[in-house]
PDB file of C-alpha atoms and ligand atoms in Angstrom:
ATOM      1  CA  MET A   1      15.343 -23.815 -12.624  1.00  0.00           C
ATOM      2  CA  ILE A   2      11.944 -22.705 -13.788  1.00  0.00           C
ATOM      3  CA  VAL A   3      11.915 -19.237 -15.287  1.00  0.00           C
ATOM      4  CA  VAL A   4       8.554 -17.670 -14.481  1.00  0.00           C
ATOM      5  CA  GLY A   5       6.977 -15.383 -17.050  1.00  0.00           C
ATOM      6  CA  ARG A   6       9.831 -15.681 -19.486  1.00  0.00           C
ATOM      7  CA  THR A   7       7.866 -14.807 -22.553  1.00  0.00           C
ATOM      8  CA  GLU A   8       6.344 -11.789 -20.876  1.00  0.00           C
ATOM      9  CA  LYS A   9       9.781 -10.591 -19.717  1.00  0.00           C
ATOM     10  CA  ASN A  10      11.077 -10.835 -23.188  1.00  0.00           C
ATOM     11  CA  LEU A  11       8.201  -8.768 -24.421  1.00  0.00           C
ATOM     12  CA  LEU A  12       8.732  -6.127 -21.785  1.00  0.00           C
ATOM     13  CA  GLY A  13      12.506  -6.048 -22.115  1.00  0.00           C
ATOM     14  CA  LYS A  14      14.954  -6.189 -19.224  1.00  0.00           C
ATOM     15  CA  GLU A  15      15.157  -2.488 -18.667  1.00  0.00           C
ATOM     16  CA  ASN A  16      11.423  -1.899 -18.537  1.00  0.00           C
ATOM     17  CA  ALA A  17      10.889  -4.896 -16.327  1.00  0.00           C
ATOM     18  CA  SER A  18      13.429  -3.538 -13.809  1.00  0.00           C
ATOM     19  CA  ILE A  19      11.742  -0.085 -13.815  1.00  0.00           C
ATOM     20  CA  ILE A  20       8.465  -1.718 -12.991  1.00  0.00           C
ATOM     21  CA  VAL A  21       9.977  -4.007 -10.344  1.00  0.00           C
ATOM     22  CA  ASP A  22      11.499  -0.990  -8.584  1.00  0.00           C
ATOM     23  CA  LEU A  23       8.138   0.731  -8.431  1.00  0.00           C
ATOM     24  CA  LEU A  24       6.441  -2.393  -7.193  1.00  0.00           C
ATOM     25  CA  LYS A  25       9.079  -2.904  -4.498  1.00  0.00           C
ATOM     26  CA  LYS A  26       8.590   0.642  -3.261  1.00  0.00           C
ATOM     27  CA  ALA A  27       4.840   0.151  -3.137  1.00  0.00           C
ATOM     28  CA  TYR A  28       5.365  -3.121  -1.236  1.00  0.00           C
ATOM     29  CA  CYS A  29       7.391  -1.258   1.415  1.00  0.00           C
ATOM     30  CA  ASP A  30       4.559   1.255   1.757  1.00  0.00           C
ATOM     31  CA  GLU A  31       1.860  -1.338   2.014  1.00  0.00           C
ATOM     32  CA  MET A  32       3.641  -3.308   4.715  1.00  0.00           C
ATOM     33  CA  GLN A  33       4.196  -0.176   6.739  1.00  0.00           C
ATOM     34  CA  ILE A  34       0.602   1.005   6.303  1.00  0.00           C
ATOM     35  CA  PHE A  35      -0.696  -2.489   7.137  1.00  0.00           C
ATOM     36  CA  HIS A  36       1.186  -2.399  10.416  1.00  0.00           C
ATOM     37  CA  TYR A  37       0.126   1.161  11.098  1.00  0.00           C
ATOM     38  CA  PHE A  38      -3.615   0.458  10.813  1.00  0.00           C
ATOM     39  CA  TRP A  39      -3.280  -2.910  12.547  1.00  0.00           C
ATOM     40  CA  TYR A  40      -1.469  -1.438  15.526  1.00  0.00           C
ATOM     41  CA  ILE A  41      -3.849   1.540  15.821  1.00  0.00           C
ATOM     42  CA  GLY A  42      -6.782  -0.883  15.574  1.00  0.00           C
ATOM     43  CA  ILE A  43      -5.514  -2.975  18.472  1.00  0.00           C
ATOM     44  CA  ILE A  44      -4.877   0.104  20.613  1.00  0.00           C
ATOM     45  CA  MET A  45      -8.312   1.574  19.860  1.00  0.00           C
ATOM     46  CA  GLU A  46      -9.877  -1.733  20.889  1.00  0.00           C
ATOM     47  CA  GLY A  47      -7.814  -1.672  24.057  1.00  0.00           C
ATOM     48  CA  ILE A  48      -9.013   1.777  25.075  1.00  0.00           C
ATOM     49  CA  GLY A  49     -12.642   0.904  24.352  1.00  0.00           C
ATOM     50  CA  LEU A  50     -13.135   2.657  21.011  1.00  0.00           C
ATOM     51  CA  VAL A  51     -14.769  -0.560  19.728  1.00  0.00           C
ATOM     52  CA  THR A  52     -16.761   1.223  17.067  1.00  0.00           C
ATOM     53  CA  TYR A  53     -13.614   2.120  15.149  1.00  0.00           C
ATOM     54  CA  ALA A  54     -11.356  -0.827  15.873  1.00  0.00           C
ATOM     55  CA  PRO A  55     -12.884  -3.322  13.439  1.00  0.00           C
ATOM     56  CA  SER A  56     -12.861  -0.870  10.575  1.00  0.00           C
ATOM     57  CA  LEU A  57      -9.150  -0.064  11.211  1.00  0.00           C
ATOM     58  CA  LYS A  58      -8.374  -3.750  11.247  1.00  0.00           C
ATOM     59  CA  THR A  59     -10.276  -4.309   8.030  1.00  0.00           C
ATOM     60  CA  GLN A  60      -8.367  -1.491   6.463  1.00  0.00           C
ATOM     61  CA  ALA A  61      -5.126  -3.043   7.672  1.00  0.00           C
ATOM     62  CA  THR A  62      -5.887  -6.452   6.063  1.00  0.00           C
ATOM     63  CA  GLY A  63      -6.847  -4.623   2.876  1.00  0.00           C
ATOM     64  CA  GLU A  64      -3.352  -3.170   2.717  1.00  0.00           C
ATOM     65  CA  LEU A  65      -1.844  -6.591   3.469  1.00  0.00           C
ATOM     66  CA  THR A  66      -3.753  -7.988   0.457  1.00  0.00           C
ATOM     67  CA  HIS A  67      -2.231  -5.251  -1.675  1.00  0.00           C
ATOM     68  CA  ALA A  68       1.207  -6.243  -0.454  1.00  0.00           C
ATOM     69  CA  GLU A  69       0.456  -9.840  -1.438  1.00  0.00           C
ATOM     70  CA  LEU A  70      -0.659  -8.853  -4.929  1.00  0.00           C
ATOM     71  CA  LEU A  71       2.511  -6.756  -5.376  1.00  0.00           C
ATOM     72  CA  SER A  72       4.671  -9.573  -4.106  1.00  0.00           C
ATOM     73  CA  ASN A  73       3.098 -11.970  -6.578  1.00  0.00           C
ATOM     74  CA  ARG A  74       3.730  -9.637  -9.468  1.00  0.00           C
ATOM     75  CA  ILE A  75       7.330  -9.032  -8.332  1.00  0.00           C
ATOM     76  CA  SER A  76       7.852 -12.820  -8.362  1.00  0.00           C
ATOM     77  CA  GLU A  77       6.430 -13.079 -11.830  1.00  0.00           C
ATOM     78  CA  LEU A  78       9.125 -10.699 -12.888  1.00  0.00           C
ATOM     79  CA  SER A  79      11.684 -12.965 -11.247  1.00  0.00           C
ATOM     80  CA  GLU A  80      12.474 -10.855  -8.164  1.00  0.00           C
ATOM     81  CA  LYS A  81      11.579 -10.853  -4.537  1.00  0.00           C
ATOM     82  CA  ALA A  82       9.630  -8.346  -2.439  1.00  0.00           C
ATOM     83  CA  PRO A  83      11.812  -6.581   0.162  1.00  0.00           C
ATOM     84  CA  SER A  84      11.880  -8.946   3.167  1.00  0.00           C
ATOM     85  CA  ASP A  85      13.694  -6.835   5.710  1.00  0.00           C
ATOM     86  CA  PRO A  86      11.402  -4.471   7.660  1.00  0.00           C
ATOM     87  CA  ALA A  87      14.321  -2.035   8.073  1.00  0.00           C
ATOM     88  CA  VAL A  88      14.277  -1.639   4.302  1.00  0.00           C
ATOM     89  CA  TRP A  89      10.572  -0.705   4.301  1.00  0.00           C
ATOM     90  CA  LYS A  90      11.439   2.539   6.062  1.00  0.00           C
ATOM     91  CA  THR A  91      14.270   3.526   3.758  1.00  0.00           C
ATOM     92  CA  GLN A  92      13.171   2.283   0.325  1.00  0.00           C
ATOM     93  CA  GLY A  93       9.476   3.058   0.251  1.00  0.00           C
ATOM     94  CA  ASN A  94       7.707   6.390  -0.422  1.00  0.00           C
ATOM     95  CA  ILE A  95       6.659   6.874   3.211  1.00  0.00           C
ATOM     96  CA  GLY A  96       9.810   6.875   5.264  1.00  0.00           C
ATOM     97  CA  PRO A  97      10.099   6.047   8.998  1.00  0.00           C
ATOM     98  CA  LEU A  98       6.713   5.470  10.591  1.00  0.00           C
ATOM     99  CA  ASP A  99       5.907   4.690  14.221  1.00  0.00           C
ATOM    100  CA  PRO A 100       2.174   4.221  14.808  1.00  0.00           C
ATOM    101  CA  ALA A 101       2.707   4.840  18.532  1.00  0.00           C
ATOM    102  CA  GLN A 102       3.061   8.548  17.688  1.00  0.00           C
ATOM    103  CA  TYR A 103      -0.536   8.789  16.483  1.00  0.00           C
ATOM    104  CA  LEU A 104      -2.593   7.286  19.254  1.00  0.00           C
ATOM    105  CA  THR A 105      -5.611   9.503  19.380  1.00  0.00           C
ATOM    106  CA  LEU A 106      -8.264   8.504  16.902  1.00  0.00           C
ATOM    107  CA  ARG A 107      -8.167  11.867  15.156  1.00  0.00           C
ATOM    108  CA  ALA A 108      -4.383  11.902  14.828  1.00  0.00           C
ATOM    109  CA  ALA A 109      -4.415   8.326  13.605  1.00  0.00           C
ATOM    110  CA  LEU A 110      -7.029   8.984  10.966  1.00  0.00           C
ATOM    111  CA  GLU A 111      -5.428  12.236   9.808  1.00  0.00           C
ATOM    112  CA  LYS A 112      -2.166  10.413   9.328  1.00  0.00           C
ATOM    113  CA  GLY A 113      -4.016   7.557   7.627  1.00  0.00           C
ATOM    114  CA  LEU A 114      -5.641  10.000   5.240  1.00  0.00           C
ATOM    115  CA  GLU A 115      -2.198  11.203   4.292  1.00  0.00           C
ATOM    116  CA  PHE A 116      -1.115   7.638   3.370  1.00  0.00           C
ATOM    117  CA  GLU A 117      -4.244   6.947   1.355  1.00  0.00           C
ATOM    118  CA  GLY A 118      -3.651  10.142  -0.646  1.00  0.00           C
ATOM    119  CA  LYS A 119      -0.104   9.118  -1.266  1.00  0.00           C
ATOM    120  CA  ALA A 120      -1.187   5.622  -2.294  1.00  0.00           C
ATOM    121  CA  VAL A 121      -3.689   7.046  -4.787  1.00  0.00           C
ATOM    122  CA  LYS A 122      -0.951   9.163  -6.372  1.00  0.00           C
ATOM    123  CA  ASN A 123       1.497   6.289  -6.314  1.00  0.00           C
ATOM    124  CA  TYR A 124      -0.775   3.689  -7.989  1.00  0.00           C
ATOM    125  CA  ASN A 125      -1.847   6.244 -10.469  1.00  0.00           C
ATOM    126  CA  ASN A 126       1.804   6.755 -11.321  1.00  0.00           C
ATOM    127  CA  ILE A 127       2.460   3.003 -11.616  1.00  0.00           C
ATOM    128  CA  ALA A 128      -0.568   2.525 -13.837  1.00  0.00           C
ATOM    129  CA  LYS A 129       0.615   5.280 -16.147  1.00  0.00           C
ATOM    130  CA  LYS A 130       4.164   3.947 -16.306  1.00  0.00           C
ATOM    131  CA  ALA A 131       2.961   0.376 -16.912  1.00  0.00           C
ATOM    132  CA  LEU A 132       0.728   1.466 -19.756  1.00  0.00           C
ATOM    133  CA  GLU A 133       3.554   3.471 -21.287  1.00  0.00           C
ATOM    134  CA  ILE A 134       5.693   0.357 -21.625  1.00  0.00           C
ATOM    135  CA  ASN A 135       2.831  -2.040 -22.495  1.00  0.00           C
ATOM    136  CA  ASP A 136       3.000  -3.886 -19.180  1.00  0.00           C
ATOM    137  CA  PHE A 137      -0.682  -4.679 -19.092  1.00  0.00           C
ATOM    138  CA  VAL A 138      -0.523  -7.110 -16.187  1.00  0.00           C
ATOM    139  CA  THR A 139       0.977  -4.504 -13.902  1.00  0.00           C
ATOM    140  CA  TYR A 140      -1.410  -1.912 -15.320  1.00  0.00           C
ATOM    141  CA  ASN A 141      -4.347  -4.084 -14.394  1.00  0.00           C
ATOM    142  CA  LEU A 142      -2.914  -4.669 -10.901  1.00  0.00           C
ATOM    143  CA  ALA A 143      -2.220  -1.003 -10.327  1.00  0.00           C
ATOM    144  CA  THR A 144      -5.696   0.128 -11.413  1.00  0.00           C
ATOM    145  CA  THR A 145      -7.283  -2.530  -9.212  1.00  0.00           C
ATOM    146  CA  ILE A 146      -5.345  -1.410  -6.157  1.00  0.00           C
ATOM    147  CA  LEU A 147      -5.881   2.216  -7.116  1.00  0.00           C
ATOM    148  CA  ALA A 148      -9.644   1.744  -6.987  1.00  0.00           C
ATOM    149  CA  ASN A 149      -9.282   0.327  -3.456  1.00  0.00           C
ATOM    150  CA  GLU A 150      -7.099   3.213  -2.346  1.00  0.00           C
ATOM    151  CA  VAL A 151      -9.597   5.752  -3.674  1.00  0.00           C
ATOM    152  CA  LYS A 152     -12.268   4.025  -1.632  1.00  0.00           C
ATOM    153  CA  ASP A 153      -9.962   3.948   1.431  1.00  0.00           C
ATOM    154  CA  GLU A 154      -9.305   7.666   1.134  1.00  0.00           C
ATOM    155  CA  GLN A 155     -12.987   8.466   0.830  1.00  0.00           C
ATOM    156  CA  HIS A 156     -13.809   6.165   3.769  1.00  0.00           C
ATOM    157  CA  THR A 157     -11.167   7.704   6.048  1.00  0.00           C
ATOM    158  CA  GLU A 158     -12.336  11.173   5.042  1.00  0.00           C
ATOM    159  CA  ASN A 159     -15.922  10.305   5.920  1.00  0.00           C
ATOM    160  CA  VAL A 160     -15.014   8.857   9.295  1.00  0.00           C
ATOM    161  CA  LEU A 161     -12.916  11.910  10.078  1.00  0.00           C
ATOM    162  CA  LYS A 162     -15.721  14.246   9.099  1.00  0.00           C
ATOM    163  CA  ASN A 163     -18.185  12.472  11.365  1.00  0.00           C
ATOM    164  CA  LEU A 164     -15.845  12.020  14.261  1.00  0.00           C
ATOM    165  CA  GLU A 165     -17.380  13.195  17.513  1.00  0.00           C
ATOM    166  CA  VAL A 166     -14.066  13.304  19.320  1.00  0.00           C
ATOM    167  CA  LYS A 167     -12.676  16.684  18.239  1.00  0.00           C
TER     168      LYS A 167
HETATM  169 FE1  LIG B   1      -2.880  -0.305  -0.075  1.00  0.00          FE
HETATM  170 FE1  LIG B   2      -5.226   2.051   1.502  1.00  0.00          FE
END
């Protein structure tokens, strides 16, 4: 068996590594749910002819999916696996149950989206802080990279909402 990142794990210590893995797993649950949320809304908006907004929602969705991938890679480096069961995403993340079908007007969808982006900003800020505290520089780097994306996402969603003609 190949032990991935053995030296790094020794440097971090078992306890610290497991604190970080837990935070990364939670974030993974969130990203998968948010990915699906934006993806679903994007498809619906396309279907009802709101073609101006659909591509941007889908782009946002794939952005979140990329975050999930980065998190999953980091979790593997720490010798664990990202939560594979979608049922777990609802119970072990920071977001809780989420059904995109409940937010099917553009305004409702974006307002809910804004809430996620705000949560994500707080969450990655927290992970970055924690990672720095225990000298986990790889996770720190990952968290600040994603954090920068989430700040952009939040700003973007806020701008679209502000300029929305549909009241
Ligand atoms: Fe994200
Ligand atoms: Fe985001």
